[in-house]
PDB file of C-alpha atoms in Angstrom:
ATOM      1  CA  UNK X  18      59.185   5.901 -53.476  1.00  0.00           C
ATOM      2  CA  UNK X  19      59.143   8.366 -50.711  1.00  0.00           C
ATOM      3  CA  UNK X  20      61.973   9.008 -48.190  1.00  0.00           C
ATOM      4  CA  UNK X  21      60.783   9.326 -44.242  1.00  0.00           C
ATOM      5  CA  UNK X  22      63.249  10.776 -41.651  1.00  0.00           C
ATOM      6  CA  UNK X  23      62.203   9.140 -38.171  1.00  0.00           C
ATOM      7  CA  UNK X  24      63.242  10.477 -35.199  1.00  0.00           C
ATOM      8  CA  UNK X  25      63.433   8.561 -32.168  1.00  0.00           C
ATOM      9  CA  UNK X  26      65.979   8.387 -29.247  1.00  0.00           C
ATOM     10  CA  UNK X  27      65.106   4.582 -29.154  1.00  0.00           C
ATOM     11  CA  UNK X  28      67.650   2.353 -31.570  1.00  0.00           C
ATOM     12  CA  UNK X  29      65.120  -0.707 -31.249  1.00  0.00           C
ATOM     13  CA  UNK X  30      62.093   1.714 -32.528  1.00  0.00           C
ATOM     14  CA  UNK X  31      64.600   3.220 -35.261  1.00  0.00           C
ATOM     15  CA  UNK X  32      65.622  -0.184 -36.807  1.00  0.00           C
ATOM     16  CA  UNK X  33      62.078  -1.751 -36.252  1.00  0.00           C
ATOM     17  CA  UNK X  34      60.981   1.455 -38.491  1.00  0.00           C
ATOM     18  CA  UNK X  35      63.703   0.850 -41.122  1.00  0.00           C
ATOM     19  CA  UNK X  36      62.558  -2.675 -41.629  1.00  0.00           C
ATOM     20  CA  UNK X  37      58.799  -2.142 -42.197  1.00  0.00           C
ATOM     21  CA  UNK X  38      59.212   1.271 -43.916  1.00  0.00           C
ATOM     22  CA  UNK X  39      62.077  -0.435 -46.553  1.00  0.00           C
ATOM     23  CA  UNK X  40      59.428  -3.302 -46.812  1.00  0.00           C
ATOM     24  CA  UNK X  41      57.327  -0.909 -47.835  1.00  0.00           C
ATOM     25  CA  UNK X  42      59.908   0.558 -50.463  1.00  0.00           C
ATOM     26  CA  UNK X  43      60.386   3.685 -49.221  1.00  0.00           C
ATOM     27  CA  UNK X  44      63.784   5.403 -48.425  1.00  0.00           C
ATOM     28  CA  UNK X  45      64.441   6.420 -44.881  1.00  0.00           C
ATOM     29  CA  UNK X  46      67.167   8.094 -42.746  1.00  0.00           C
ATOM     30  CA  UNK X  47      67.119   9.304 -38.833  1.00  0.00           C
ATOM     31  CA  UNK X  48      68.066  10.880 -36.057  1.00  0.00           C
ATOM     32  CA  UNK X  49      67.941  10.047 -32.062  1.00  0.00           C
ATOM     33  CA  UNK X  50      67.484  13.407 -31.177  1.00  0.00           C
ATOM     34  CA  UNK X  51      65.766  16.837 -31.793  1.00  0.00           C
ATOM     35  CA  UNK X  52      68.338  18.679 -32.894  1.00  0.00           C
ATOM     36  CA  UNK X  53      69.760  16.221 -35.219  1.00  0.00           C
ATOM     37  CA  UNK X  54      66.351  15.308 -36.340  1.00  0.00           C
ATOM     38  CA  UNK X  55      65.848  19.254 -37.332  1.00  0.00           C
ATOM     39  CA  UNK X  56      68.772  19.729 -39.104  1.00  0.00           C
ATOM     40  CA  UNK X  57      68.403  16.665 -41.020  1.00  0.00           C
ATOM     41  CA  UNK X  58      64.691  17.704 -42.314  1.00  0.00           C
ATOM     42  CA  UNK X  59      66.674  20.567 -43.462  1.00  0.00           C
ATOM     43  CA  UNK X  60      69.149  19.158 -45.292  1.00  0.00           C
ATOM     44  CA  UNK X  61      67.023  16.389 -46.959  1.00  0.00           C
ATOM     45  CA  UNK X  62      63.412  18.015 -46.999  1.00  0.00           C
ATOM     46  CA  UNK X  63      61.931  14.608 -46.750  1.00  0.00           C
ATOM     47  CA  UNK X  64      58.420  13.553 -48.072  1.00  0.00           C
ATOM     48  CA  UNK X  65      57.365  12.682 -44.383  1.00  0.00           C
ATOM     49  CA  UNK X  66      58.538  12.707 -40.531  1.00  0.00           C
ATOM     50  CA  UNK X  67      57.718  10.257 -37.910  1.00  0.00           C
ATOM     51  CA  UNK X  68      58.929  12.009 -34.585  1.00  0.00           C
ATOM     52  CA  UNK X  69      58.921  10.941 -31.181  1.00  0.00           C
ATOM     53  CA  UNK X  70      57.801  13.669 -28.907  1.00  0.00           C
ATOM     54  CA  UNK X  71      60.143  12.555 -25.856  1.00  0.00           C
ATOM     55  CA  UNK X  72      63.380  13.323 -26.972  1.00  0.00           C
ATOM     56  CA  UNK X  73      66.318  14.655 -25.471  1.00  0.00           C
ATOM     57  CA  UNK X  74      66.816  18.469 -25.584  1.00  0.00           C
ATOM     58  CA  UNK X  75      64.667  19.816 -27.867  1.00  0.00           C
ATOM     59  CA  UNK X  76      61.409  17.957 -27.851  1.00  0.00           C
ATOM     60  CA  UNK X  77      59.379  16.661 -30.672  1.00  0.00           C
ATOM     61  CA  UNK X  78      56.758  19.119 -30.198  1.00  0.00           C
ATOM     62  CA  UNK X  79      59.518  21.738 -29.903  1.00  0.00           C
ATOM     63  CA  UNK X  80      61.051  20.579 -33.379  1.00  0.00           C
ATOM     64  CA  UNK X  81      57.496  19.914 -35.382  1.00  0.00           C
ATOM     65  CA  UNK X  82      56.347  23.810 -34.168  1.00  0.00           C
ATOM     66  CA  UNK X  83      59.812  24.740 -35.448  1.00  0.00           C
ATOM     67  CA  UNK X  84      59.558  22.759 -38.686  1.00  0.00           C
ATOM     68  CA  UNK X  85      55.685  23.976 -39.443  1.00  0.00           C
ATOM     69  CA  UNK X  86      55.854  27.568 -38.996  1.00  0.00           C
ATOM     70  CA  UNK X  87      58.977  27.940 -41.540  1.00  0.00           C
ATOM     71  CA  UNK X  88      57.656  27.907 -45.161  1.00  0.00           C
ATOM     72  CA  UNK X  89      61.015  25.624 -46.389  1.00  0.00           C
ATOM     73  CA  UNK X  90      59.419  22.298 -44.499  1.00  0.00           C
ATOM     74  CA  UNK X  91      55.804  23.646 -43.963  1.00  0.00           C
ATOM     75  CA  UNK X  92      54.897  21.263 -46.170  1.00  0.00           C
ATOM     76  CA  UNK X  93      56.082  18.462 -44.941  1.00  0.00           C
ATOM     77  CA  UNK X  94      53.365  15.986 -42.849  1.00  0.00           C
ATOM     78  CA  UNK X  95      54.772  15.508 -39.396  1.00  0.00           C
ATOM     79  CA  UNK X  96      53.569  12.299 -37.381  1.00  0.00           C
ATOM     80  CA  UNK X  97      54.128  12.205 -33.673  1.00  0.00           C
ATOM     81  CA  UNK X  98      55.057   8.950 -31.946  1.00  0.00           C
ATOM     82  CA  UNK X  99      54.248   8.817 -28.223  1.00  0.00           C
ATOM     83  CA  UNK X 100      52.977   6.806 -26.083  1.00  0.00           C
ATOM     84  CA  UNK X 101      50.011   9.028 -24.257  1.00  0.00           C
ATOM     85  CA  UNK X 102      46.878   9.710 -27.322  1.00  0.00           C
ATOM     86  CA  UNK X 103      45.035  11.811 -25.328  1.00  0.00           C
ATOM     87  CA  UNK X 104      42.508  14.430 -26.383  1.00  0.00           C
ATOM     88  CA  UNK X 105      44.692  16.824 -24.575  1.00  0.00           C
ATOM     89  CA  UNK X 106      47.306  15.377 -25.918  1.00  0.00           C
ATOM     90  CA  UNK X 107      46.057  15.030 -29.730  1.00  0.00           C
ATOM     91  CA  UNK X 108      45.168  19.025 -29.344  1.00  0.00           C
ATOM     92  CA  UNK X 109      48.693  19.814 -28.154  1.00  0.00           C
ATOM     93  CA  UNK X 110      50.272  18.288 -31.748  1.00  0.00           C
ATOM     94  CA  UNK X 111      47.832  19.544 -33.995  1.00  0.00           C
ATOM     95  CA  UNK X 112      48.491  22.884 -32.370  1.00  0.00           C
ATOM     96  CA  UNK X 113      52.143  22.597 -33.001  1.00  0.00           C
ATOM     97  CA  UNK X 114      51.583  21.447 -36.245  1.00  0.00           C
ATOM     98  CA  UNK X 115      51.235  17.972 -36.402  1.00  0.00           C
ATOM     99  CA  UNK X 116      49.525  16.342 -39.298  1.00  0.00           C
ATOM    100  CA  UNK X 117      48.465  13.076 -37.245  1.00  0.00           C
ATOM    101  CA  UNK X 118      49.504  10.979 -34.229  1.00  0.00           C
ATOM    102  CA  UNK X 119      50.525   6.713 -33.859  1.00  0.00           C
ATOM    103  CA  UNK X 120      50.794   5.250 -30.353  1.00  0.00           C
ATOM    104  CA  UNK X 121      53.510   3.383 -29.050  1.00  0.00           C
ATOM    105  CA  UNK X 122      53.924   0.148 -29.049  1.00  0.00           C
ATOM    106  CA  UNK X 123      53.950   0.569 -32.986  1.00  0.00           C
ATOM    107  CA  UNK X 124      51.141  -1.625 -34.740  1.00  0.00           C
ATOM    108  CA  UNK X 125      52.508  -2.208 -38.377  1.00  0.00           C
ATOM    109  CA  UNK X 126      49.335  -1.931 -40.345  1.00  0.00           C
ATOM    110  CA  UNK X 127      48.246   0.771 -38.091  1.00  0.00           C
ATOM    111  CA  UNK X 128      51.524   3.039 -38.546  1.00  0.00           C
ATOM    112  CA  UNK X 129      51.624   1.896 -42.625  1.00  0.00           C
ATOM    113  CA  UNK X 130      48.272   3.020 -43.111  1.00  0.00           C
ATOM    114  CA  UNK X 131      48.805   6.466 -41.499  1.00  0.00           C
ATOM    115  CA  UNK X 132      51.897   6.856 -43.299  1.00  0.00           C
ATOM    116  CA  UNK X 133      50.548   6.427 -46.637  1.00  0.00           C
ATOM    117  CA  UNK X 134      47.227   8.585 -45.663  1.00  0.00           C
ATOM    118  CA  UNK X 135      49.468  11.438 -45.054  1.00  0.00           C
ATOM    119  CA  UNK X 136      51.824  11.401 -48.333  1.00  0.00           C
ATOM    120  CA  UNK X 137      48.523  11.133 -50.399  1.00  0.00           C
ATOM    121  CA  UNK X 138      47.622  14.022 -48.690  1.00  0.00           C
ATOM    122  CA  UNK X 139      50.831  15.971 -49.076  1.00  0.00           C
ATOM    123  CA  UNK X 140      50.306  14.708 -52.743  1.00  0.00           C
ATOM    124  CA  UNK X 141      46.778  16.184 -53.142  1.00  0.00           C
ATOM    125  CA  UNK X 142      47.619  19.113 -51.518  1.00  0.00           C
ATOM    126  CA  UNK X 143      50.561  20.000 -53.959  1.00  0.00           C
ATOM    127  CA  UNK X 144      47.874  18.946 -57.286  1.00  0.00           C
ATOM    128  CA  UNK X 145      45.521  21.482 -55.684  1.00  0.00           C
ATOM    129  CA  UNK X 146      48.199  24.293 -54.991  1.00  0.00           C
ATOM    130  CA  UNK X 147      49.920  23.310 -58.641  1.00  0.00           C
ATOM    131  CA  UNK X 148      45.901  23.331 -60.120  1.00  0.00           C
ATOM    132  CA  UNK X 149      45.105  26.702 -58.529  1.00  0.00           C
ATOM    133  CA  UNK X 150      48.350  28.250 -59.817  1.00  0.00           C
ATOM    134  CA  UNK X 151      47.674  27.353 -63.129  1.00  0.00           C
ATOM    135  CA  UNK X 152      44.039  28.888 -62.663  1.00  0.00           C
ATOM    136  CA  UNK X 153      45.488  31.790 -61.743  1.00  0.00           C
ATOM    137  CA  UNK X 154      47.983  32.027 -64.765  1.00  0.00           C
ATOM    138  CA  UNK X 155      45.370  31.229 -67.271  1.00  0.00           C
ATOM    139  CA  UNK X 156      42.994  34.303 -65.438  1.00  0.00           C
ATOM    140  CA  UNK X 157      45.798  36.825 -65.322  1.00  0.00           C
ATOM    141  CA  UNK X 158      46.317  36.073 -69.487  1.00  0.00           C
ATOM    142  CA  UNK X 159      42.482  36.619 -69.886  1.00  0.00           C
ATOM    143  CA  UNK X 160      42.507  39.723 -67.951  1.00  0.00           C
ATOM    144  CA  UNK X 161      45.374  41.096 -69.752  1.00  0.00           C
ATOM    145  CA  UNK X 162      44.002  40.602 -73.055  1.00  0.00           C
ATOM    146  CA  UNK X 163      40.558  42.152 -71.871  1.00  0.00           C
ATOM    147  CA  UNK X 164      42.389  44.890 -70.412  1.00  0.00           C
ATOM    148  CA  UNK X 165      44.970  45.601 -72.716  1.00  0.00           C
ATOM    149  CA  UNK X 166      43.026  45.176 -76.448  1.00  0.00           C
ATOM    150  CA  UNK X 167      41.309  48.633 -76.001  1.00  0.00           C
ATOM    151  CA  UNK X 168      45.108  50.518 -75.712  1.00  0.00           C
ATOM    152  CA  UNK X 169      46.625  47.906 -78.172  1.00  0.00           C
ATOM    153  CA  UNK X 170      43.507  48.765 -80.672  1.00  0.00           C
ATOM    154  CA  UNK X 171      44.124  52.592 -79.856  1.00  0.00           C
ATOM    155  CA  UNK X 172      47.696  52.353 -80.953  1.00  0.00           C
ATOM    156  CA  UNK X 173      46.856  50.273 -84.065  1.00  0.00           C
ATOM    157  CA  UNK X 174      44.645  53.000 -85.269  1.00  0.00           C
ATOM    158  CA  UNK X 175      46.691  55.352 -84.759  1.00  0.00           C
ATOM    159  CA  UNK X 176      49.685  53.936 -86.505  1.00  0.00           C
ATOM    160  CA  UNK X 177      47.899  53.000 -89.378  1.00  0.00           C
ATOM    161  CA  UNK X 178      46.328  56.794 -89.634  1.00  0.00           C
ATOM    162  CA  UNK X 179      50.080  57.731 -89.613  1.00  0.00           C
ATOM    163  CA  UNK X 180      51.069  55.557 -92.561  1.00  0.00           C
ATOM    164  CA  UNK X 181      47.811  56.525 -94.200  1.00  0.00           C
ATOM    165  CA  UNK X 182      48.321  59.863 -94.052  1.00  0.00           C
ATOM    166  CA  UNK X 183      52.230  59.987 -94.560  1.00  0.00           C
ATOM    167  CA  UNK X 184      51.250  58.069 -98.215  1.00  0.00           C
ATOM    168  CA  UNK X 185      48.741  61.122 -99.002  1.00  0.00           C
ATOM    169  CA  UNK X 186      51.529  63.618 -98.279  1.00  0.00           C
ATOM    170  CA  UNK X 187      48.916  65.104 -96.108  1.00  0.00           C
ATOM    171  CA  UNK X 188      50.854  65.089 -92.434  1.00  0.00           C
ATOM    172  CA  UNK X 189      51.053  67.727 -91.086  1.00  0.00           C
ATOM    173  CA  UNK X 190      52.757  69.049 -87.256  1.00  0.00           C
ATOM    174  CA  UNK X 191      49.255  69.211 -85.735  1.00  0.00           C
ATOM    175  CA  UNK X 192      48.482  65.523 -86.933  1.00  0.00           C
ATOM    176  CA  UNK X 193      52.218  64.049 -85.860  1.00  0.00           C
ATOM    177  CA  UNK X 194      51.493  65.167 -82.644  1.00  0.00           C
ATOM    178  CA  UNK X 195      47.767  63.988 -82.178  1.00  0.00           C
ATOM    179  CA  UNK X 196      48.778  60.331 -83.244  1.00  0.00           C
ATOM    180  CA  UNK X 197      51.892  60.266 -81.010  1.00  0.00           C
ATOM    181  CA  UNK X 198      49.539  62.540 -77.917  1.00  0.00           C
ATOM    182  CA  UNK X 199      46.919  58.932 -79.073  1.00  0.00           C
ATOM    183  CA  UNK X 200      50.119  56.173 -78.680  1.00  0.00           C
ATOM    184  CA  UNK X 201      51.583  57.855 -75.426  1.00  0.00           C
ATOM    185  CA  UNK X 202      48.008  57.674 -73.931  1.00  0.00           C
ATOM    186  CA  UNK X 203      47.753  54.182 -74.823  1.00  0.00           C
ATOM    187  CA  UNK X 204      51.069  53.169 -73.699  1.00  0.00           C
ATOM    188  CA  UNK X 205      50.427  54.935 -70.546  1.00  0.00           C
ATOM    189  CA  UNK X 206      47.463  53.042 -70.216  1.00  0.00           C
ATOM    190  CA  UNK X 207      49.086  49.486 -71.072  1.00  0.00           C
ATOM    191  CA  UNK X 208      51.835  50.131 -68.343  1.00  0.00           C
ATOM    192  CA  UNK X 209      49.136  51.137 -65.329  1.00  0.00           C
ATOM    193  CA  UNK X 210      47.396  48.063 -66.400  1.00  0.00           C
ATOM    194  CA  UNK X 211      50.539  45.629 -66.179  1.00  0.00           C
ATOM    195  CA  UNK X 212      51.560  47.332 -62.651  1.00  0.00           C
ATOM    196  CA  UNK X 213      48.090  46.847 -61.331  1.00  0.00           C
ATOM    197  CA  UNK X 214      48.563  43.101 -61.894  1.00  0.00           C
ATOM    198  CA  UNK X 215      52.093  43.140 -60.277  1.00  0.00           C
ATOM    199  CA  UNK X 216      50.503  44.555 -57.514  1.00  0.00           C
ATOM    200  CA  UNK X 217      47.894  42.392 -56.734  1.00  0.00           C
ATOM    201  CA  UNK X 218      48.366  40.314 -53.313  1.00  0.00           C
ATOM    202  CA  UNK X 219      45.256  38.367 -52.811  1.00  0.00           C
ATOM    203  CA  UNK X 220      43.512  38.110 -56.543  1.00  0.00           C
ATOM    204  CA  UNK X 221      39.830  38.314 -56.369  1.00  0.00           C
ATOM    205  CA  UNK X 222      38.150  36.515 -59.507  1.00  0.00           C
ATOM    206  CA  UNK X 223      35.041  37.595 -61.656  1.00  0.00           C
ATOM    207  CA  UNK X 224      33.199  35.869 -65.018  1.00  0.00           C
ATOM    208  CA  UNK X 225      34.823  36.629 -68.224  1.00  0.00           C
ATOM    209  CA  UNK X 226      32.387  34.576 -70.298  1.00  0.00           C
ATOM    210  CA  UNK X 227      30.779  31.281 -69.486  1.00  0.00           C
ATOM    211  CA  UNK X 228      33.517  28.863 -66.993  1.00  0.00           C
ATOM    212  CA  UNK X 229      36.134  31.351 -67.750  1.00  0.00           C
ATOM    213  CA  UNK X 230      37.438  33.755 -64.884  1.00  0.00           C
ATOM    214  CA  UNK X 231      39.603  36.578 -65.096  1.00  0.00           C
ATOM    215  CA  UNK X 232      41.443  38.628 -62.275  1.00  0.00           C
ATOM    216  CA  UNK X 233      39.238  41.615 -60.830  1.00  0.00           C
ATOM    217  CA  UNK X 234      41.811  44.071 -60.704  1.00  0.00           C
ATOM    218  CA  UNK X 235      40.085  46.867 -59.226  1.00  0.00           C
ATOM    219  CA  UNK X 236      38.178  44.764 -55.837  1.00  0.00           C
ATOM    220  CA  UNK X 237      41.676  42.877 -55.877  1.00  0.00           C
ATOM    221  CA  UNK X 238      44.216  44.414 -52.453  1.00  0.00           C
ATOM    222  CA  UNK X 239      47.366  45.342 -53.445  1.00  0.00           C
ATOM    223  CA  UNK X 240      50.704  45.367 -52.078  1.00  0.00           C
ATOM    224  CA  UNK X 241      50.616  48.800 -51.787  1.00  0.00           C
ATOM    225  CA  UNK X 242      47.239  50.803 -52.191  1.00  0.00           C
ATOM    226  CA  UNK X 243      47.574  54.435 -52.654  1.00  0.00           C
ATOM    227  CA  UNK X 244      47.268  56.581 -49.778  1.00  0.00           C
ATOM    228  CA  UNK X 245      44.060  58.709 -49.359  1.00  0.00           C
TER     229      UNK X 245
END
């Protein structure tokens, strides 16, 4: 069940919409103007918009620019309702954001179908971006592990010299501090390895082994890259 806000300055269109939308079992709400119709998608972040583009005050393309170019209802598939589907027209919308366009009179099937089209679209979109964060979590484990063994393995070695040599009696100043000189080093090198991954803005992927990938920290931009 998905809830639609429609927007129309038209009662007759509003209720019509109601009807075949609650037919349809989806939840719906609205407003008769742009402003209201704004600050409801706001409030309810709803899973799709019908919107008249003649409205009072602000217009619908006014509102759907507004509503695409902030990340909070980005997301959200916008469908103009107007009477005029021109090409000029149709390239005006999509401009400001539009995901598709219905003509007035409303035909039922015609403005079900589109309906549904778009929230399996808004569905598949959010399985791709939910898909490709999860590649991206699985690569940034791989490359830490890569990355970080050597150090770890360094330390390991290092530690276990130490125990090895504190049970011989044999430590000495000299070998203290070329374990701990070994540890720091590592360390050092485990904590530039971690900030280059919290750095990263755009990751840029490379073959670990056979279909896995792992984050190519050094062709990846950072947020910031060191001046020269």
């Amino acid at each position: 069940m998905s809830l639609i806000l429609a927007v129309d300055d038209h009662e007759q269109n509003i209720k019509y919409l109601e009807t075949i939308l609650k037919r349809e079992k989806h939840d719906f709400i609205f407003a008769y103007d742009g402003e209201a119709g704004m600050k409801m998608a706001y409030e309810y972040l709803p899973d799709l918009i019908l919107l008249d583009i003649m409205l009072p005050g602000m217009n619908g393309l006014e509102v759907c620019q507004h509503l695409s170019s902030d990340e909070k209802t980005a997301d959200i598939p916008i469908i103009l309702v107007t009477a005029r589907v021109s090409a000029e027209d149709t390239s005006i919308g999509l401009k400001a954001g539009a995901h598709d366009y219905v003509k007035k009179p409303f035909d039922r099937i015609e403005i079900i179908a589109r309906i549904h089209a778009a929230l399996k679209f808004r569905e598949i979109r959010k399985q791709m971006i939910e898909s490709e964060r999860l590649n991206m979590f699985a690569a940034t484990v791989v490359t830490a592990n890569h990355k970080i063994k050597q150090p770890l393995t360094v330390i390991k070695l290092a530690v276990s010299a130490l125990k090895r040599e504190l049970n011989k009696e044999e430590l000495s100043k000299e070998a203290i501090s070329k374990r701990i000189d070994y540890i720091d080093t590592a360390v050092n090198d485990v904590a530039f390895i971690l900030d280059q991954l919290k750095e990263i803005q755009e990751p840029k992927m490379s073959d670990y082994i056979k279909d896995v990938k792992m984050v190519d920290i050094d062709n990846s931009p950072k947020l910031t890259e060191p001046e020269e």
